[in-house]
XYZ file of C-alpha atoms in Angstrom:
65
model
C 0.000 0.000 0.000
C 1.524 3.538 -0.755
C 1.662 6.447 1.810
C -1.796 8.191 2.422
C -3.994 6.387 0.043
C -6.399 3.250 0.124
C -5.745 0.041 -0.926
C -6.777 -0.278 -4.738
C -10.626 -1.874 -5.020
C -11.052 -5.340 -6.377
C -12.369 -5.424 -9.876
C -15.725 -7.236 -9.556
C -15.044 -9.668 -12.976
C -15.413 -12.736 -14.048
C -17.019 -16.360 -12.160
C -16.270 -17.393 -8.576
C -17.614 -20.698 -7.567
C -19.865 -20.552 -4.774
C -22.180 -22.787 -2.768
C -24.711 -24.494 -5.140
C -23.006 -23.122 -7.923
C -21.166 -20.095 -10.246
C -21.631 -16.841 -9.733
C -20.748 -14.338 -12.574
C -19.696 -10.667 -11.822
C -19.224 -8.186 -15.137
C -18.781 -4.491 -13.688
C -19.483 -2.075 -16.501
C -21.855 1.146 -15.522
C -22.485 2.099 -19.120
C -24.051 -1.563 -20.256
C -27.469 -1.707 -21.050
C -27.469 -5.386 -21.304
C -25.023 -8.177 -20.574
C -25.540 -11.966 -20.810
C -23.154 -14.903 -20.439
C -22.388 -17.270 -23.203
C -20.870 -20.194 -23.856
C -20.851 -23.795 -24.281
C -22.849 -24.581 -21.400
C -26.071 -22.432 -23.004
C -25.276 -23.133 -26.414
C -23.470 -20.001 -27.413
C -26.795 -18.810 -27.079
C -26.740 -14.761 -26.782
C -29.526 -14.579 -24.854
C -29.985 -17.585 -22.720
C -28.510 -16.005 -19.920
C -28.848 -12.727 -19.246
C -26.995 -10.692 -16.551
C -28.963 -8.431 -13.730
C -28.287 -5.032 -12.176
C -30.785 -4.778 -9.743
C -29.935 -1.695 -8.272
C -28.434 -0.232 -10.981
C -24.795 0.256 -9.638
C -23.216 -1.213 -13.093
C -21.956 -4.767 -11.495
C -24.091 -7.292 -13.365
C -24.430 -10.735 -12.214
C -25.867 -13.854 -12.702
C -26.014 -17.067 -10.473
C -25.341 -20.462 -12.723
C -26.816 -23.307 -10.376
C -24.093 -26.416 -10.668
């Protein structure tokens, strides 16, 4: 850590396996939509889409395992 300044935030990106499951974490506060593909959906751009609920711009989804 340098002199007089906080520690540097933690990006909220990419999966992190939780109980029950995956939980995906895309921060970006100018999205309008984000969904997660890949070969687990299909590549299906829509299958899975991505929620901000309270509008913060960290979208996530839980995948249940």
């Amino acid at each position: 850590m340098g002199c007089g300044g906080p520690p540097p935030a933690t990006p909220a990106a990419g999966p992190q396996l939780v109980e029950g499951g995956v939980l995906f974490r895309y921060r970006n506060p100018d999205a309008k939509k984000v969904c997660v593909v890949g070969d687990f959906n299909d590549w299906s751009p829509t299958a899975d889409p991505m929620a901000d609920d309270n509008s913060d711009g960290e979208w996530t989804l839980f995948y249940p395992l």
